[in-house]
Amino acid sequence: MERGGCTLTATYAHPRPTPTNFLPAISTMASSYRDRFPHSNLTHSLSLPWRPSTYYKVASNSPSVAPYCTRSQRVSENTMLPFVSNRTTFFTRYTPDDWYRSNLTNYQESNTSRHNSEKLRVDTSRLIQDKYQQTRKTHADTTQNLGERVNDIGFWKSEIIHELDEMIGETNALTDVKKRLERALMETEAPLQVARECLFHREKRMGIDLVHDEVEAQLLTEVDTILCCQERMKLHLDKAIAQLAADRASQHELEKDLSDKQMAYRIDDKCHHLRNTSDGVGYFRGVERVDATVSVPESWAKFTDDNILRSQSERAASAKLRDDIENLLVVTANEMWNQFNKVNLSFTNRIAETADAKNKIQTHLAK
């Protein structure tokens, strides 16, 4: 045990003197206290947590122990010494076992934290690799899908271009036939006018010569034939006008679809050739949630297929109408020419009969 009034350094630095008696004299102890430590006031409160305050509380309630308490209270602060070693002993809270257990706990927590950190680092690295491989696979699949999409658009675009060329050619052919029909219809006005003029002038015949003969009958037949041919020409002309409108509508749909296909082809082809190092590549947040599509691949292909089928149907109807108009032109021309020849033949016969009757009358007049 330390010597009262001696510091730890002094105690360990010098050998402890051997006292002659078990208890030193009071005067010697007092002189040693006076020589080694001057009287000084404590700079800290006397109400320390280690003070046995329980005794003083009990003494205040129990008079039998009050003298002890009074005697203790008579000790002034100037006479109390700072027992450093005793204060250090009283302030100690843990045992060496607690200290070792605390260190072991810290070591275990450090190992656990390091293990968790290593596990997190490995998991993060594995996650990065998985996402990288997934991104590469998605990139490859997207590139393949874009390539297939570009091929599909190119196929339908070529089909539309082919059908559009066919439709333009058919429309031009029908337009030419329509113009021929209009011209033929206009050319029937002159024969009709001639036949009507003939009938009008034949009404100027006098007396018995105003007869309903073969010529008049053939002239009336010619007028009816020309009018019938004109009606059929006008009917086919109206059909040609309506068919041209349908052809142009189909052509317009094909041209619009072709324009959309060309735009889609340029966009998808550009996307298909994009790389991570391409210029102008940026990230647009939330763009994957925007769904501006109006169709699916099946309806998209069906839309173009329907346009092509409609164009083919209109083109077939236009070709049939062209053939009908061609046949009509031939038939009407033959009918009008045949009737024209019949009228001319009737006129020739009637003129011969009239000339013969005139000669006979002149012969009778000469007699």
JSON list of C-alpha atoms in Angstrom, two decimals, residues 3-6 24-39:
[
{"chain": "A", "resi": 3, "resn": "ARG", "atom": "CA", "xyz": [2.60, 5.75, 1.77]},
{"chain": "A", "resi": 4, "resn": "GLY", "atom": "CA", "xyz": [0.37, 8.56, 2.85]},
{"chain": "A", "resi": 5, "resn": "GLY", "atom": "CA", "xyz": [1.42, 11.87, 1.25]},
{"chain": "A", "resi": 6, "resn": "CYS", "atom": "CA", "xyz": [3.83, 10.32, -1.29]},
{"chain": "A", "resi": 24, "resn": "PRO", "atom": "CA", "xyz": [4.70, 5.76, 13.14]},
{"chain": "A", "resi": 25, "resn": "ALA", "atom": "CA", "xyz": [4.45, 8.50, 15.64]},
{"chain": "A", "resi": 26, "resn": "ILE", "atom": "CA", "xyz": [1.77, 11.08, 15.05]},
{"chain": "A", "resi": 27, "resn": "SER", "atom": "CA", "xyz": [4.27, 13.91, 15.21]},
{"chain": "A", "resi": 28, "resn": "THR", "atom": "CA", "xyz": [6.42, 12.26, 12.55]},
{"chain": "A", "resi": 29, "resn": "MET", "atom": "CA", "xyz": [3.45, 11.79, 10.23]},
{"chain": "A", "resi": 30, "resn": "ALA", "atom": "CA", "xyz": [2.28, 15.30, 10.73]},
{"chain": "A", "resi": 31, "resn": "SER", "atom": "CA", "xyz": [5.75, 16.70, 10.05]},
{"chain": "A", "resi": 32, "resn": "SER", "atom": "CA", "xyz": [6.04, 14.59, 6.94]},
{"chain": "A", "resi": 33, "resn": "TYR", "atom": "CA", "xyz": [2.71, 15.93, 5.71]},
{"chain": "A", "resi": 34, "resn": "ARG", "atom": "CA", "xyz": [3.83, 19.45, 6.40]},
{"chain": "A", "resi": 35, "resn": "ASP", "atom": "CA", "xyz": [7.16, 18.94, 4.68]},
{"chain": "A", "resi": 36, "resn": "ARG", "atom": "CA", "xyz": [5.84, 17.27, 1.55]},
{"chain": "A", "resi": 37, "resn": "PHE", "atom": "CA", "xyz": [2.47, 18.88, 0.82]},
{"chain": "A", "resi": 38, "resn": "PRO", "atom": "CA", "xyz": [1.41, 22.39, 1.59]},
{"chain": "A", "resi": 39, "resn": "HIS", "atom": "CA", "xyz": [-2.09, 23.07, 2.65]}
]
